[in-house]
Each structure stands twice: as structure tokens, then as C-alpha cells.
PDB file of C-alpha atoms in Angstrom:
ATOM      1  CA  UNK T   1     -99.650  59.459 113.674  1.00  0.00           C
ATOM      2  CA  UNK T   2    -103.055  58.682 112.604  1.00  0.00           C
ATOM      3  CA  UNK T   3    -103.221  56.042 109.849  1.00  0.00           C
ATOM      4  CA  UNK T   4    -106.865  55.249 107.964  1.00  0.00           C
ATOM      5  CA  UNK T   5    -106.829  51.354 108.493  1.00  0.00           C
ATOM      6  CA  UNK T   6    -109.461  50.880 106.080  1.00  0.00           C
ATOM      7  CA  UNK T   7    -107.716  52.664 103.330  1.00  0.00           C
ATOM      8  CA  UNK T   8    -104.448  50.977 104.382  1.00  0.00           C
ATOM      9  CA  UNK T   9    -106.082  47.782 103.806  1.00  0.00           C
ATOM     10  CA  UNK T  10    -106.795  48.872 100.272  1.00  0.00           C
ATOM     11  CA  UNK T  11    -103.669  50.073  99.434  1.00  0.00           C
ATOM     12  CA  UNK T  12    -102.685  46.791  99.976  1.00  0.00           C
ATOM     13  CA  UNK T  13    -105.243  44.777  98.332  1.00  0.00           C
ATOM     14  CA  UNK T  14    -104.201  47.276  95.173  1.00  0.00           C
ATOM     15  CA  UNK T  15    -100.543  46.439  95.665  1.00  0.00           C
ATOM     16  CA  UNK T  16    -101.339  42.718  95.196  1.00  0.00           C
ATOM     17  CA  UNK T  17    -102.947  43.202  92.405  1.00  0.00           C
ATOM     18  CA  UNK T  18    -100.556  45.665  90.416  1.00  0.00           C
ATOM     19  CA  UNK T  19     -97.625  43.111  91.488  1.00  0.00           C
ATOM     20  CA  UNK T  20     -99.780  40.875  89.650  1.00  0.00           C
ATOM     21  CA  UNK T  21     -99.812  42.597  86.562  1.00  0.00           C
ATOM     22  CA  UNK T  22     -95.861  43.316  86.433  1.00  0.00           C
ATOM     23  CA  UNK T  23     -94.894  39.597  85.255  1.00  0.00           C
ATOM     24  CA  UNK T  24     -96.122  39.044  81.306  1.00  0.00           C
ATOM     25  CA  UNK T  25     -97.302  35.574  81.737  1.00  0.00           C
ATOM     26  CA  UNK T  26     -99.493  36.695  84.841  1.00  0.00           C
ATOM     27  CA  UNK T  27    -101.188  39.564  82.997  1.00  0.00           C
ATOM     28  CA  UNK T  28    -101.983  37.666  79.888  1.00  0.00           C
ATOM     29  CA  UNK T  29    -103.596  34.972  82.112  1.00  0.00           C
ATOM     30  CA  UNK T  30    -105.320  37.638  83.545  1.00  0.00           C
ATOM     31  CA  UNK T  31    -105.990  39.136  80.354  1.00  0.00           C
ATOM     32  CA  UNK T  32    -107.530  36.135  78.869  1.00  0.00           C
ATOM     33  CA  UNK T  33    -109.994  35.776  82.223  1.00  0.00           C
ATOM     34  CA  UNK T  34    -111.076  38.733  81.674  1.00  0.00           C
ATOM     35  CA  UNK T  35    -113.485  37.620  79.599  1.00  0.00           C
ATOM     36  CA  UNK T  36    -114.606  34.951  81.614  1.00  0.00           C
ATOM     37  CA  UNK T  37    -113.432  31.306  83.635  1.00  0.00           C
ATOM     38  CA  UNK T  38    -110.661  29.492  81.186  1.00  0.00           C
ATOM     39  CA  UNK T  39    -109.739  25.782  81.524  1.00  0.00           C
ATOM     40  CA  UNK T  40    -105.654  25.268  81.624  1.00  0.00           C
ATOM     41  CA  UNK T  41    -106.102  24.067  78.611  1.00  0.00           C
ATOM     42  CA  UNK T  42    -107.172  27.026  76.871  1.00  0.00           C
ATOM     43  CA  UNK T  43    -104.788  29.512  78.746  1.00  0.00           C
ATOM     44  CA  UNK T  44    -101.670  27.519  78.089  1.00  0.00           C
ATOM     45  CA  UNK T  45    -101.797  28.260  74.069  1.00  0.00           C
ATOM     46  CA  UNK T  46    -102.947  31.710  74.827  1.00  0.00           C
ATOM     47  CA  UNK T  47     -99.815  32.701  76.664  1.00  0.00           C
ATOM     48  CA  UNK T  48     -98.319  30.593  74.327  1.00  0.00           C
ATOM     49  CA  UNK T  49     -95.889  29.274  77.081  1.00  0.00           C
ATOM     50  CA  UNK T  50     -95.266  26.018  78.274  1.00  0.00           C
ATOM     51  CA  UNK T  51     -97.639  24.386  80.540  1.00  0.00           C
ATOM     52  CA  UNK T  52     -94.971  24.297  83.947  1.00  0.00           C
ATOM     53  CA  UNK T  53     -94.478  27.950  83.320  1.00  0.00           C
ATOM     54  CA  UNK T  54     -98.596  28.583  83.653  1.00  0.00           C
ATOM     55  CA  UNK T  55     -99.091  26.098  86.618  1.00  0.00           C
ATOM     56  CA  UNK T  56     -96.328  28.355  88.384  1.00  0.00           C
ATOM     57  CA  UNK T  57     -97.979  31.611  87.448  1.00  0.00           C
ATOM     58  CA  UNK T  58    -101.696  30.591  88.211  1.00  0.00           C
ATOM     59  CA  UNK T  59    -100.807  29.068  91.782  1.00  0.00           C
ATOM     60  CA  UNK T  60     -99.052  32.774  92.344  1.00  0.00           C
ATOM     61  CA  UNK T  61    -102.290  34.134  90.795  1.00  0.00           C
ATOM     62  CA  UNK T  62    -104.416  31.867  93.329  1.00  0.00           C
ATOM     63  CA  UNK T  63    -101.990  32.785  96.388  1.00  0.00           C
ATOM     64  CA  UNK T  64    -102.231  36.479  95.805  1.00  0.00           C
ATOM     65  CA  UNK T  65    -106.282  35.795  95.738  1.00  0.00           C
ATOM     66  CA  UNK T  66    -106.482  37.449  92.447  1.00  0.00           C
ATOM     67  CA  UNK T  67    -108.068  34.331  91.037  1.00  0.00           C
ATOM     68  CA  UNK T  68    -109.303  31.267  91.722  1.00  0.00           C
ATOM     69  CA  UNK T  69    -109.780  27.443  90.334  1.00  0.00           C
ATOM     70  CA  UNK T  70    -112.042  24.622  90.179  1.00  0.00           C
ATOM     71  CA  UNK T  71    -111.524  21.280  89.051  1.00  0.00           C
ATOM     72  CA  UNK T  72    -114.405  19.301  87.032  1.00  0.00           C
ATOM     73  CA  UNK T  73    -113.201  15.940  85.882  1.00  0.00           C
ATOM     74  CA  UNK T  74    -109.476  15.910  84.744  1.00  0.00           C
ATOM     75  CA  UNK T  75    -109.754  19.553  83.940  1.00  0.00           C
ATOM     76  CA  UNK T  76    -108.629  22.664  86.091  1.00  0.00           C
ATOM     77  CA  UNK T  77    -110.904  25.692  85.140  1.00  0.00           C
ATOM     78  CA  UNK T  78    -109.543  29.287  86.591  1.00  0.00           C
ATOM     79  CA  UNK T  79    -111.712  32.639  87.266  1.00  0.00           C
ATOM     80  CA  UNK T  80    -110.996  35.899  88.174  1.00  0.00           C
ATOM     81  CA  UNK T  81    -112.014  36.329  91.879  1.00  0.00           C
ATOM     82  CA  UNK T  82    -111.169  39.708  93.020  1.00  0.00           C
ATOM     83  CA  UNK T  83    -113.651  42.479  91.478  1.00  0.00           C
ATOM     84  CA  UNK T  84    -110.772  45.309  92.007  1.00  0.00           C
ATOM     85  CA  UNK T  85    -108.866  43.505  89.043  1.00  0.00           C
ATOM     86  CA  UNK T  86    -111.461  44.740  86.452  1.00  0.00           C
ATOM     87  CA  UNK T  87    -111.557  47.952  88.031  1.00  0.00           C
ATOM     88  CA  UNK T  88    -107.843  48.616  87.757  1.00  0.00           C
ATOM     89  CA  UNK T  89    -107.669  47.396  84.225  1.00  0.00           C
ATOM     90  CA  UNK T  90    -110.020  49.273  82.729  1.00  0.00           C
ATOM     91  CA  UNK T  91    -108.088  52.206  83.579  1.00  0.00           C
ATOM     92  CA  UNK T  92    -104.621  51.174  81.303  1.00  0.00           C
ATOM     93  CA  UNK T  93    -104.193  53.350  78.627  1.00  0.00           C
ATOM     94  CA  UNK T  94    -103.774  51.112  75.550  1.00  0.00           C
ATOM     95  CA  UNK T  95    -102.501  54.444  73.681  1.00  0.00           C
ATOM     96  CA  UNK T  96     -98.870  53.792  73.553  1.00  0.00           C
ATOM     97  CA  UNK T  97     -96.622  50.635  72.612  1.00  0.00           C
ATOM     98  CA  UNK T  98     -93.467  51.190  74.112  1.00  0.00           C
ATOM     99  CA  UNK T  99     -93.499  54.602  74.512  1.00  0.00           C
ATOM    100  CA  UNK T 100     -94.976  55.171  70.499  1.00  0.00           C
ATOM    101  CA  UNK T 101     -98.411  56.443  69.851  1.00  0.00           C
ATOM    102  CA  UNK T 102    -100.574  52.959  69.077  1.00  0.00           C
ATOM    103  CA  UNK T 103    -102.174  54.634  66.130  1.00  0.00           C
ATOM    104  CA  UNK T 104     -98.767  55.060  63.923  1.00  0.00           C
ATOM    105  CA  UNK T 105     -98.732  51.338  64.408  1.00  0.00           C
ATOM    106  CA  UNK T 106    -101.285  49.621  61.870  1.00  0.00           C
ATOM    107  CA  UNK T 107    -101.636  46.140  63.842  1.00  0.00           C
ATOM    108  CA  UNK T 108    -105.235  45.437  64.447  1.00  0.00           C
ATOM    109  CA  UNK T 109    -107.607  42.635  63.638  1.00  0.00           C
ATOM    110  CA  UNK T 110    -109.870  43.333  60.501  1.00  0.00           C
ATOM    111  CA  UNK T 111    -113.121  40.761  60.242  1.00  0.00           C
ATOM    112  CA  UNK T 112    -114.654  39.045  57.224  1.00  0.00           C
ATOM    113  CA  UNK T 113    -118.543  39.760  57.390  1.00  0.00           C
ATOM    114  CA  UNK T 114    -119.521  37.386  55.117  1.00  0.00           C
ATOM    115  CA  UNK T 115    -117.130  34.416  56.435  1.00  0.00           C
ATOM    116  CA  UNK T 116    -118.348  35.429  60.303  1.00  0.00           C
ATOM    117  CA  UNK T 117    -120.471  32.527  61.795  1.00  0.00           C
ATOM    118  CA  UNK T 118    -121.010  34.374  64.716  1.00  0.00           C
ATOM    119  CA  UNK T 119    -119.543  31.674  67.308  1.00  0.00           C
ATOM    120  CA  UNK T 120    -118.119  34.792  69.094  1.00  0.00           C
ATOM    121  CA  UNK T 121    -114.558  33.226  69.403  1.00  0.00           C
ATOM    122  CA  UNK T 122    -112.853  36.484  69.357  1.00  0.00           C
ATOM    123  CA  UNK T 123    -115.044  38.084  71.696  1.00  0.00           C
ATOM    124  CA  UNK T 124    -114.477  35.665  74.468  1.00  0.00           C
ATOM    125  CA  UNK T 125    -111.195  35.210  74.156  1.00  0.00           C
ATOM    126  CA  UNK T 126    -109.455  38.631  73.787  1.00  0.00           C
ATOM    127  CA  UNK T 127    -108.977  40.431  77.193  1.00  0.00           C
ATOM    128  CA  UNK T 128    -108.382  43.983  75.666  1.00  0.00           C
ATOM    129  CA  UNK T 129    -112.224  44.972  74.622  1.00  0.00           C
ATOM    130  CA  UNK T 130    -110.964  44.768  71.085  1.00  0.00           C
ATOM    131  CA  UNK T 131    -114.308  43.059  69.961  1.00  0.00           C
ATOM    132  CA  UNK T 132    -117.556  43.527  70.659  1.00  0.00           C
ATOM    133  CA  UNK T 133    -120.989  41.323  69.685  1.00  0.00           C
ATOM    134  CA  UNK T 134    -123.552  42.624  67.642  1.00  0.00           C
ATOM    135  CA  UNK T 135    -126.535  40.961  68.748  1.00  0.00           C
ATOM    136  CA  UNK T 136    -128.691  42.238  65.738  1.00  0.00           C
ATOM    137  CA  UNK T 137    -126.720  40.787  63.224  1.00  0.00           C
ATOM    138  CA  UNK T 138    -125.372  38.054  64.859  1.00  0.00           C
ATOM    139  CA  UNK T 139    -121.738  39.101  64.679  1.00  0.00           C
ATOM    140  CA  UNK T 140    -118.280  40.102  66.158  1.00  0.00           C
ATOM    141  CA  UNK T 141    -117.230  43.553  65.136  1.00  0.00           C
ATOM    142  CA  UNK T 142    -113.996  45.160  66.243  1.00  0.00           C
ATOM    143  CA  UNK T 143    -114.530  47.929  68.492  1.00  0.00           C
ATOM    144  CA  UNK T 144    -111.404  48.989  69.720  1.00  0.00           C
ATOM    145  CA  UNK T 145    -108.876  48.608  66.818  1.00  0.00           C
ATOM    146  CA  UNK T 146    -105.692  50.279  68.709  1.00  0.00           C
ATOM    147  CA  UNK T 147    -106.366  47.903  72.137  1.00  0.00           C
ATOM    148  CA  UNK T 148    -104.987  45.132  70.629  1.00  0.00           C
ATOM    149  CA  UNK T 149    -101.723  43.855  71.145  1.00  0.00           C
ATOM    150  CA  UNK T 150     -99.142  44.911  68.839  1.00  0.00           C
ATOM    151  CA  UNK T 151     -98.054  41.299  67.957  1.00  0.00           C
ATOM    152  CA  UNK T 152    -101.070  39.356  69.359  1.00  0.00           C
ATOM    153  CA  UNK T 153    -102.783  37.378  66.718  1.00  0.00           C
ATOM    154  CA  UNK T 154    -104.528  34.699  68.689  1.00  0.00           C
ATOM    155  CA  UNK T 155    -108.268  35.906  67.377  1.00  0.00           C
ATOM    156  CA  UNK T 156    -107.258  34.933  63.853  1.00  0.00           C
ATOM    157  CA  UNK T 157    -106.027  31.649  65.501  1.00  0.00           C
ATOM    158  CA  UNK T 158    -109.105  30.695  67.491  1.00  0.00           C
ATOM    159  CA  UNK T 159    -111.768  31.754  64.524  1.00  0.00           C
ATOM    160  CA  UNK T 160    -113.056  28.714  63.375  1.00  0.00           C
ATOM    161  CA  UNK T 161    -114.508  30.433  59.990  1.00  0.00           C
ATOM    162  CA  UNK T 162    -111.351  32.158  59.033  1.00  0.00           C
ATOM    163  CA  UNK T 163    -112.749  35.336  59.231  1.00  0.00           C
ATOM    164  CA  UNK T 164    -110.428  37.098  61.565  1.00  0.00           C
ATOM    165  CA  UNK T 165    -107.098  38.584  60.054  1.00  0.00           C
ATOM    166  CA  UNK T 166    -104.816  41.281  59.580  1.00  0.00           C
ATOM    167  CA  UNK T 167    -103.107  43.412  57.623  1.00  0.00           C
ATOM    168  CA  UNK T 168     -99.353  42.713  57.418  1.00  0.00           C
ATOM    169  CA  UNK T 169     -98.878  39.821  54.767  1.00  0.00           C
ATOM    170  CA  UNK T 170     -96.091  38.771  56.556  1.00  0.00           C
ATOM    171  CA  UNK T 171     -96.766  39.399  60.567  1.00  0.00           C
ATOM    172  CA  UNK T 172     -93.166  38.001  61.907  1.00  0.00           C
ATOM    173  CA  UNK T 173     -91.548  40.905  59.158  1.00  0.00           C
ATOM    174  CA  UNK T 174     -93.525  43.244  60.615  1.00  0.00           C
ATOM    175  CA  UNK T 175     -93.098  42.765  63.860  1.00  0.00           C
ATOM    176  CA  UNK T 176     -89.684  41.948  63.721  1.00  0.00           C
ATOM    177  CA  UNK T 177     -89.292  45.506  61.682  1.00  0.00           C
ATOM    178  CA  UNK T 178     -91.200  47.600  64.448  1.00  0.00           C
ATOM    179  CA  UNK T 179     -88.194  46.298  66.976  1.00  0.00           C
ATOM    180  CA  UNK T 180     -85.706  47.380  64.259  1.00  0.00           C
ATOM    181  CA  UNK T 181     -86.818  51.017  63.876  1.00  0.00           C
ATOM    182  CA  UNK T 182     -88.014  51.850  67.977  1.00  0.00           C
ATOM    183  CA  UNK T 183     -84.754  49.647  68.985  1.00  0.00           C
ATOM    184  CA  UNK T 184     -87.814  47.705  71.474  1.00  0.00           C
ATOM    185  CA  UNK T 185     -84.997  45.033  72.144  1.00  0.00           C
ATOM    186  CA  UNK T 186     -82.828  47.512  74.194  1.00  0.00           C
ATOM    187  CA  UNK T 187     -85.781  48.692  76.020  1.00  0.00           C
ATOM    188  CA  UNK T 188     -87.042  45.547  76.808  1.00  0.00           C
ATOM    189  CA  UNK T 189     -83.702  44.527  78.222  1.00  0.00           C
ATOM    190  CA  UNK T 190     -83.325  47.594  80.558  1.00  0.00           C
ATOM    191  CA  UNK T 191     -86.970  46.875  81.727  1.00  0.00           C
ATOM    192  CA  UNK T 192     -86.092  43.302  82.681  1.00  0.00           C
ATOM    193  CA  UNK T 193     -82.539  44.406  84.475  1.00  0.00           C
ATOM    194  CA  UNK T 194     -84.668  47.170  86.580  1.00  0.00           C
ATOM    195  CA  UNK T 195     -86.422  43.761  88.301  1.00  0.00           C
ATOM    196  CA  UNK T 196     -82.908  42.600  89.194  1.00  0.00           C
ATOM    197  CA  UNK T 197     -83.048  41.657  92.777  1.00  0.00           C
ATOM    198  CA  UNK T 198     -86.938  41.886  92.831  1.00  0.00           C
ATOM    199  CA  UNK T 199     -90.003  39.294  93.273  1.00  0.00           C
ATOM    200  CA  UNK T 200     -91.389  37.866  90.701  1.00  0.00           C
TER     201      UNK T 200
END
């Protein structure tokens, strides 16, 4: 049997990367690189887990040669290494949310023109292409509404000026809601018990 080494090699270079992307913690880290090298210090609050949990996840990262780190002083700073990673992301179809068409679900980050600075905050640090930088005006517009993650509100975190927000009054009633009606917490659970016996 005649086997293409050169596309067997890729196949496994993609494998890497896609095994990657199936832990949450990995693929927000990845997520947040995205738009450029991150200290440890900004992707622990972006993950919003604890530091040990990151270290873990980023020396995985680094092992699998997805990424890789640098240190300058006391500080580690991380950057996305293998140009495939882009590639396959770009592809994810942001459409759904658990199986429900994004669009029936109004989360999405709305910005304040007038309170904008134009630091570009929001840009750098959301991994989805949700934002975009207008370099006419001198400001972050939201370009991709439905990319962002239902439940993600770190842009309205990081703006400095306040600008950044969305629609729900109360986000946690919203959210908490949304796993109500699409029964999420079931769904979740029978994703997690399909790793059973897996790597992580």
C-alpha cells in the first residue's frame, strides 16, 4: 500500500492542532492569541481560570508546538507559533450555539461612539473577529455581531472608557435563562462523558 508521507505528515500536524482545540481552557488561550503574543498575566483573567489550571494548559499548548513562550523579566509572554492554527480557525462556523441558530440569540457587544477613546482594547483582545478598527475615525466598530461568545463579556471588562456593553440588563439572567429553555446543561454533560477514558 502506497501511503503519501508528506500528506501523512499533515494529517498529523492537523490532528495536533484540533486535539488542541477540544479542551475549553486550551481554545480560549488560543483564542485570545489570536490576536497577538499575551503575557500570563493577561490570559489568566481571560479564561477566567485559576492560574495552575493555565500553566498546565499552556505547557500542553507549548508541547504540542502550537505555541510558544518567552520570558522578559518576571513575566512569561506566549505566541501562537504554528501558522496552520489560524488557518483551521478561520474555518469554524460561529453560526450555531449549541446546536441553535446564533442569530435567535441577541448576545453581542454594542459600542458607545462618543465614549470610544480608540485604545483598541476590544480589538486586541477578542479572538473571534468580533471587532474591527476603523482607522479613519479612530475607532473600534463591531464587525461580526453573531461571532461572539454567547456569554463572553470580557470586551466590556477590558474597555477602559466604558464604552463597550450589551444588551441584557441583567447578563447572569440571561444566560442562565438560555440554559433553561435549550436544556444546554444536559448537553454539556453528555459532551463531557463522551471524553470519558480520553486525553485531555
Amino acid at each position: 500500500m502506497y501511503i503519501d508521507i508528506y500528506q501523512y505528515i499533515n494529517m498529523k500536524e492537523s490532528l495536533k492542532i484540533f486535539k488542541a482545540l477540544c479542551d475549553e481552557t486550551r481554545l480560549k488561550i488560543i483564542e485570545l492569541l489570536l490576536s497577538g503574543e499575551k503575557c500570563v498575566c493577561e490570559i489568566v483573567p481571560f479564561t477566567k481560570r485559576t492560574q495552575s489550571t493555565v500553566s498546565i494548559q499552556l505547557a500542553k499548548l507549548e508541547n504540542l508546538g502550537i505555541v510558544k513562550s518567552r520570558k522578559e523579566g518576571k513575566s512569561v509572554y506566549y505566541r501562537i507559533s504554528n501558522p496552520k492554527v489560524r488557518k483551521i480557525l478561520s474555518k469554524i462556523d460561529f453560526s450555531k450555539w449549541w446546536g441553535i441558530e446564533r442569530k435567535k440569540i441577541r448576545w453581542y457587544p454594542v459600542i458607545d461612539k462618543e465614549k470610544c477613546i480608540g485604545c483598541g482594547m476590544c480589538v486586541a483582545t477578542c479572538g473571534r473577529n468580533v471587532f474591527e478598527f476603523d482607522f479613519k475615525k479612530n475607532k473600534s466598530k463591531v464587525k461580526n455581531p453573531y461571532n461572539c461568545m454567547v456569554g463572553c463579556d470580557n470586551c466590556s471588562i477590558y474597555c477602559p472608557a466604558g464604552a463597550v456593553s450589551f444588551p441584557q440588563k441583567n447578563r447572569r439572567e440571561f444566560i442562565q435563562s438560555l440554559l433553561k429553555k435549550y436544556n444546554i446543561a444536559a448537553k454539556a454533560r453528555e459532551n463531557v462523558m463522551s471524553m470519558k477514558g480520553g486525553e485531555g
